[in-house]
PDB file of C-alpha atoms in Angstrom:
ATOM      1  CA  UNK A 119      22.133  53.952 213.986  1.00  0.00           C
ATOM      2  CA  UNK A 120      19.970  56.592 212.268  1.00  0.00           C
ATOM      3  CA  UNK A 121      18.903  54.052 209.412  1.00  0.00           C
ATOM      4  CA  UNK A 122      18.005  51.428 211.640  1.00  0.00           C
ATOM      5  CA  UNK A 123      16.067  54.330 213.379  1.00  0.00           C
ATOM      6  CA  UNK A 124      14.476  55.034 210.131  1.00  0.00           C
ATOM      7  CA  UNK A 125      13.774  51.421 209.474  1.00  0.00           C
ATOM      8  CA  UNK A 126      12.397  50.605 212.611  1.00  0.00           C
ATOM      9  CA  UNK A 127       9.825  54.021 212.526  1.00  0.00           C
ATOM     10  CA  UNK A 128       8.941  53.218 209.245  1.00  0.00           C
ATOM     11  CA  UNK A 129       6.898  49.787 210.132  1.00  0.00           C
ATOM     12  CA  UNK A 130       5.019  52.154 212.299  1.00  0.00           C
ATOM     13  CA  UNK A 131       2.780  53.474 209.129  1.00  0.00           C
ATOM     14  CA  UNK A 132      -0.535  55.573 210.080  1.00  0.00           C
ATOM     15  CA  UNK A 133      -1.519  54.473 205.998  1.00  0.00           C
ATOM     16  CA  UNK A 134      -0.699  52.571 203.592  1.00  0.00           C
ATOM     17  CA  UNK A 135      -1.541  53.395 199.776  1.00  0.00           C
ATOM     18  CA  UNK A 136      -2.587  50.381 197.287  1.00  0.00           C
ATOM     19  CA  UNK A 137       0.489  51.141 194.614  1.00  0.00           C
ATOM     20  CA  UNK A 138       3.048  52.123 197.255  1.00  0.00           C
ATOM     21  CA  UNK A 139       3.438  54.964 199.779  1.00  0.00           C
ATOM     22  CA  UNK A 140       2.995  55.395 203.663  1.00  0.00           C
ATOM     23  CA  UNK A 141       2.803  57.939 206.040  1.00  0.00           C
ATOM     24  CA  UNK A 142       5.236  57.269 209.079  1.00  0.00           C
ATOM     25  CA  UNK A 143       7.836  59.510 210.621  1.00  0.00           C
ATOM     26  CA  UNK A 144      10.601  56.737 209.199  1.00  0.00           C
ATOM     27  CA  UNK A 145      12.012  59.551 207.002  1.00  0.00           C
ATOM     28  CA  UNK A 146      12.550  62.171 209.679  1.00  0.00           C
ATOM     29  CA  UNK A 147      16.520  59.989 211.043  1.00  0.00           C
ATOM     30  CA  UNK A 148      17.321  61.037 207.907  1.00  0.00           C
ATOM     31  CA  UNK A 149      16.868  64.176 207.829  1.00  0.00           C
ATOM     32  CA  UNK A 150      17.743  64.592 210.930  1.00  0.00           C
ATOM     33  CA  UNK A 151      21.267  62.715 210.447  1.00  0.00           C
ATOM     34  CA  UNK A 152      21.359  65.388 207.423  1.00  0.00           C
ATOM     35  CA  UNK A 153      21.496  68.298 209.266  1.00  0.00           C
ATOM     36  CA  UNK A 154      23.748  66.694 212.134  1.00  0.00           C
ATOM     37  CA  UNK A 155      26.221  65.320 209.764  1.00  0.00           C
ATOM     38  CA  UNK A 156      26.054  67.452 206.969  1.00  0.00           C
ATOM     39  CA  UNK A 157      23.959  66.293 203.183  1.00  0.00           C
ATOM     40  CA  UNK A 158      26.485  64.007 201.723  1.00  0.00           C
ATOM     41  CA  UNK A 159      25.909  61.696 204.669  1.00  0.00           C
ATOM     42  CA  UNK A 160      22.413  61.980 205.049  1.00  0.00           C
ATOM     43  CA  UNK A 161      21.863  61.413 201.207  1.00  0.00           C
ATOM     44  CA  UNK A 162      23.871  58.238 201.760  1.00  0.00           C
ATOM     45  CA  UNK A 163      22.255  56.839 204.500  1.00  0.00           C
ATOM     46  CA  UNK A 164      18.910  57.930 202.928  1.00  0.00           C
ATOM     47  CA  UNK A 165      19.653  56.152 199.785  1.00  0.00           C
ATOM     48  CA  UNK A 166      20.722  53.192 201.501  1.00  0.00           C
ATOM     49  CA  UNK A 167      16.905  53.699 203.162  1.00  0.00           C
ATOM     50  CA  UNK A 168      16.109  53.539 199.772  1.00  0.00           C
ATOM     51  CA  UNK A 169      17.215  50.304 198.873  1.00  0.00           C
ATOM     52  CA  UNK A 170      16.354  48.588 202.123  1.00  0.00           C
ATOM     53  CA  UNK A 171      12.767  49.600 201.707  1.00  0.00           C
ATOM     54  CA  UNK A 172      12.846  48.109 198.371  1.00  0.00           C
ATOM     55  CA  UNK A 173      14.096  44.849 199.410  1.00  0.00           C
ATOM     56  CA  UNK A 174      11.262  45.055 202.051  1.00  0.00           C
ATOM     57  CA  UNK A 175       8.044  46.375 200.120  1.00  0.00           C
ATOM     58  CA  UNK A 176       9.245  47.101 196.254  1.00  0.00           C
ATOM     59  CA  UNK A 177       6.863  47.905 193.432  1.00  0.00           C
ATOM     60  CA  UNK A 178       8.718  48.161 190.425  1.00  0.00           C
ATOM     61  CA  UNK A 179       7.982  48.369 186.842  1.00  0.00           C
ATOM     62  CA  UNK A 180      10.888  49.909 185.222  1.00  0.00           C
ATOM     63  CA  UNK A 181      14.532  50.164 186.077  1.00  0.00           C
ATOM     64  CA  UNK A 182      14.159  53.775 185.848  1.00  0.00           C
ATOM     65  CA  UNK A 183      11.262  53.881 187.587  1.00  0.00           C
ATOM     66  CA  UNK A 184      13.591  51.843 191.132  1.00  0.00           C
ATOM     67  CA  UNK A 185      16.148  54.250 190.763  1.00  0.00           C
ATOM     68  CA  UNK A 186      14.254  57.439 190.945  1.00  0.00           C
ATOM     69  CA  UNK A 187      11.956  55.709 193.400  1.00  0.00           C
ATOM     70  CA  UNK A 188      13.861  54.415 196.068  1.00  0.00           C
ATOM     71  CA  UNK A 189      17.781  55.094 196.420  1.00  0.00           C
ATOM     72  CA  UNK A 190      17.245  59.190 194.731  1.00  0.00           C
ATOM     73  CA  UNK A 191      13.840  59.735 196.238  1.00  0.00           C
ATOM     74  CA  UNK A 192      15.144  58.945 199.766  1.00  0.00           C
ATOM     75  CA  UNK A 193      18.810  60.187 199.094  1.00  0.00           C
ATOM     76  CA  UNK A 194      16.901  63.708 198.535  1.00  0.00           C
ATOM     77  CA  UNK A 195      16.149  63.446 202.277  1.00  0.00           C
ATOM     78  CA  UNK A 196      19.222  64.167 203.566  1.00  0.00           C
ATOM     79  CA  UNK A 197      19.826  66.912 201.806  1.00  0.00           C
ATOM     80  CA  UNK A 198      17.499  68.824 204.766  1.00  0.00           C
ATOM     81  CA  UNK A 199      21.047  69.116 205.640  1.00  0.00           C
ATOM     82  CA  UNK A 200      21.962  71.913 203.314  1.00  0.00           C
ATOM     83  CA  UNK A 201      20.386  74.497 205.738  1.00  0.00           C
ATOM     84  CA  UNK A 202      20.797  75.214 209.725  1.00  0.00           C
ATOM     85  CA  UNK A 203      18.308  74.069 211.771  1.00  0.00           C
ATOM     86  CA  UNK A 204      19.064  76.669 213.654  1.00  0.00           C
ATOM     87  CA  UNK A 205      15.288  77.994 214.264  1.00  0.00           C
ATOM     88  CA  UNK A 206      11.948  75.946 214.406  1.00  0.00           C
ATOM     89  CA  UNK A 207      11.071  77.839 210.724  1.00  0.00           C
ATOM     90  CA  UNK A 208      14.854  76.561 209.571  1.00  0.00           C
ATOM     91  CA  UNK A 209      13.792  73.148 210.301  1.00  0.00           C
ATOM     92  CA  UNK A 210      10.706  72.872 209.001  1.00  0.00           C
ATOM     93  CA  UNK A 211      11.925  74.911 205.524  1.00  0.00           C
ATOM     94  CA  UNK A 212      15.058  72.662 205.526  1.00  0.00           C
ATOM     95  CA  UNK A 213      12.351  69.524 205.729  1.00  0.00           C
ATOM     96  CA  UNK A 214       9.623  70.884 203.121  1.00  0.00           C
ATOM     97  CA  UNK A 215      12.436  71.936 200.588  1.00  0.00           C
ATOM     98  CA  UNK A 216      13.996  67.777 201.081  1.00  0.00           C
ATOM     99  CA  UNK A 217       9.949  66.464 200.697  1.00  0.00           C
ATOM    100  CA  UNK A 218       9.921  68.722 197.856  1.00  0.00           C
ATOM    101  CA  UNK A 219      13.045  67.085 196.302  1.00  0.00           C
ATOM    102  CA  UNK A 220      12.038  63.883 197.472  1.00  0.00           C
ATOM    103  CA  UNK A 221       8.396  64.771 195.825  1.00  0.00           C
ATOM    104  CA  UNK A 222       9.881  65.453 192.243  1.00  0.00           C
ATOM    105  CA  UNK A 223      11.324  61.896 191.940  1.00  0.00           C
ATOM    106  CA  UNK A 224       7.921  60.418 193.367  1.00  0.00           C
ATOM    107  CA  UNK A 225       6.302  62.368 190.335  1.00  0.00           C
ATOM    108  CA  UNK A 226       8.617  61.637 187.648  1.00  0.00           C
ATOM    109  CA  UNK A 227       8.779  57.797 188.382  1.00  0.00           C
ATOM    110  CA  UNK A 228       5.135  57.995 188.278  1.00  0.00           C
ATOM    111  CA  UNK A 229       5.229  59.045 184.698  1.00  0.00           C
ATOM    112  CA  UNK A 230       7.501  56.554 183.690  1.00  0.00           C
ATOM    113  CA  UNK A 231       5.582  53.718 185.671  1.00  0.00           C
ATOM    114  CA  UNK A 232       2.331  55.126 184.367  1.00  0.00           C
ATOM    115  CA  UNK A 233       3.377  55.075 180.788  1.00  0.00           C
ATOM    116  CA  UNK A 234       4.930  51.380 181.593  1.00  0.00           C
ATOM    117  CA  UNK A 235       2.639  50.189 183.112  1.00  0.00           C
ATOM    118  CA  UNK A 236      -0.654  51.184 181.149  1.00  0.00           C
ATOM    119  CA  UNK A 237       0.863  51.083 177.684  1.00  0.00           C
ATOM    120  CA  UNK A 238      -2.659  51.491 176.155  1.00  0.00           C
ATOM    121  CA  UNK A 239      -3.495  54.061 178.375  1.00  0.00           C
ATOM    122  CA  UNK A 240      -4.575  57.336 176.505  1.00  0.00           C
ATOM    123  CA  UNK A 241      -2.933  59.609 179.133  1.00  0.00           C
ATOM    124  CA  UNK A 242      -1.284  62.249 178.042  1.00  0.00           C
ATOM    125  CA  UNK A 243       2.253  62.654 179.970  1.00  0.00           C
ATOM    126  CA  UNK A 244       0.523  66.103 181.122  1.00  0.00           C
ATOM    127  CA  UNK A 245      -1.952  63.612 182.973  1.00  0.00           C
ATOM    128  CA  UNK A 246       0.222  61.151 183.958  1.00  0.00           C
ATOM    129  CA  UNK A 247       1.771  63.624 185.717  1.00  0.00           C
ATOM    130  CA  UNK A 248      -0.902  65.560 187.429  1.00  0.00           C
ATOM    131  CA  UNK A 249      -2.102  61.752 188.147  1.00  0.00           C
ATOM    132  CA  UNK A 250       0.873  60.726 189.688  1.00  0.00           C
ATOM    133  CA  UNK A 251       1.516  64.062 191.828  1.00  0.00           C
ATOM    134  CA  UNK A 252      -2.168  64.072 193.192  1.00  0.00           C
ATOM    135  CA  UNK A 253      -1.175  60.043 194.133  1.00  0.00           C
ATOM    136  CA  UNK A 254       1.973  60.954 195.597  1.00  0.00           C
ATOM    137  CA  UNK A 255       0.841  64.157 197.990  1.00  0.00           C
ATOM    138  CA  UNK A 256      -1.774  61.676 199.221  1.00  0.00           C
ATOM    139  CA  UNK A 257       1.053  60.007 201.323  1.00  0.00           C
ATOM    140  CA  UNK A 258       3.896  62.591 201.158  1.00  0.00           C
ATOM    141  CA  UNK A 259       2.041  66.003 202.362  1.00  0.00           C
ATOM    142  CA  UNK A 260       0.807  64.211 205.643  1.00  0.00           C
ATOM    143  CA  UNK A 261       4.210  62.920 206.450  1.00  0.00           C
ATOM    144  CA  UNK A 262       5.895  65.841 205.542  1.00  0.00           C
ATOM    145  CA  UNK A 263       3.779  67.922 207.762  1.00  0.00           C
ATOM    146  CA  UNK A 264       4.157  65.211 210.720  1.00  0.00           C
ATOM    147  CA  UNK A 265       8.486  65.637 209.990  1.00  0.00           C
ATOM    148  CA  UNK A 266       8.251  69.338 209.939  1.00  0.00           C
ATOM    149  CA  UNK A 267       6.139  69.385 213.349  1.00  0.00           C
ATOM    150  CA  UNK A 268       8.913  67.203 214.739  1.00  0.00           C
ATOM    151  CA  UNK A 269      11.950  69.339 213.096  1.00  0.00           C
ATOM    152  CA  UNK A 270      10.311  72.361 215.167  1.00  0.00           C
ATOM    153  CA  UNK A 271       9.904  70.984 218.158  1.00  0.00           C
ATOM    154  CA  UNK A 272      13.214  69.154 217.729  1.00  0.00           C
ATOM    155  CA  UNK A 273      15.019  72.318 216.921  1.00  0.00           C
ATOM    156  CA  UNK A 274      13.460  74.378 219.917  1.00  0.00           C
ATOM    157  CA  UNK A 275      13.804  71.662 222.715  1.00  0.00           C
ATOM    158  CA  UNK A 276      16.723  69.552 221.747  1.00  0.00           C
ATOM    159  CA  UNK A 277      19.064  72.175 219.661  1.00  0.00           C
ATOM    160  CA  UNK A 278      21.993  69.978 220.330  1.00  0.00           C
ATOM    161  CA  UNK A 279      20.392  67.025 218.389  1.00  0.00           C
ATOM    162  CA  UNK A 280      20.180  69.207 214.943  1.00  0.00           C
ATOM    163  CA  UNK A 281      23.389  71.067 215.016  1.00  0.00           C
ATOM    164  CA  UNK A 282      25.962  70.252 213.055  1.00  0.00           C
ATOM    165  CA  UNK A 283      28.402  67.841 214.225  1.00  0.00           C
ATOM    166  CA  UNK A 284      31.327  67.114 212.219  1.00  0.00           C
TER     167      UNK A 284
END
């Protein structure tokens, strides 16, 4: 239910980026089933997120470059699971710290797609980097700001929805 929840939000997009990226609040089931259900499920319903929405939309350059890109990058959403969302501040720490995971593998496929994908390029991996993250928080930092408005008001109105259920 929550990844077809996820799906479903995610073809609502406020953006799109050229190379990949979107801002909708298709992320937040998942890190919502994460702190219901604990981090093991929501990284496994994330990472299946993953791999639907690279059968959907994929840009892929490297295998490398897939894996950290779609089934880790939205695995690392459920682990907004590993703390309570017991408090509106909970929430929205538990869903910066999972963007911030999330983030990392954005970067760091980046890097490796950069360096695939412009072979002659005379970036260093320095600037591939700082290329890639700059890219990256285009899309991520307005969702992740939209998910952590929702995880407070979530948390404060609807406690019951965010607690853990086992």
């Amino acid at each position: 239910m929550f990844l077809g929840l996820a799906l479903a939000l995610a073809q609502i997009k406020l953006f799109q980026l050229p190379n990949g990226g979107s801002v909708s609040i298709g992320v937040f089931p998942i890190m919502v089933l994460g702190a219901r259900r604990g981090p093991g499920s929501g990284v496994v319903v994330g990472m299946l997120l993953g791999l639907l929405s690279a059968a959907l939309r994929p840009y892929v350059v490297h295998p490398l470059q897939f894996i950290l890109d779609y089934p880790l990058a939205f695995g690392c959403l459920g682990l907004a699971g590993l703390w309570s969302w017991s408090s509106g501040v909970r929430a929205a720490a538990a869903t910066f710290l999972a963007n911030l995971f999330r983030l990392s593998c954005h970067v760091s496929a980046g890097v490796l797609a950069g360096g695939t994908y412009f072979p002659d390029s005379r970036m260093t991996t320095p600037e591939l980097a700082m290329a890639s993250l700059l890219y990256n928080l285009g899309h991520m930092l307005p969702e992740t700001v939209i998910c952590a408005a929702l995880a407070i008001i979530l948390s404060k109105q609807q406690p019951a929805l965010v607690s853990r259920q086992r």
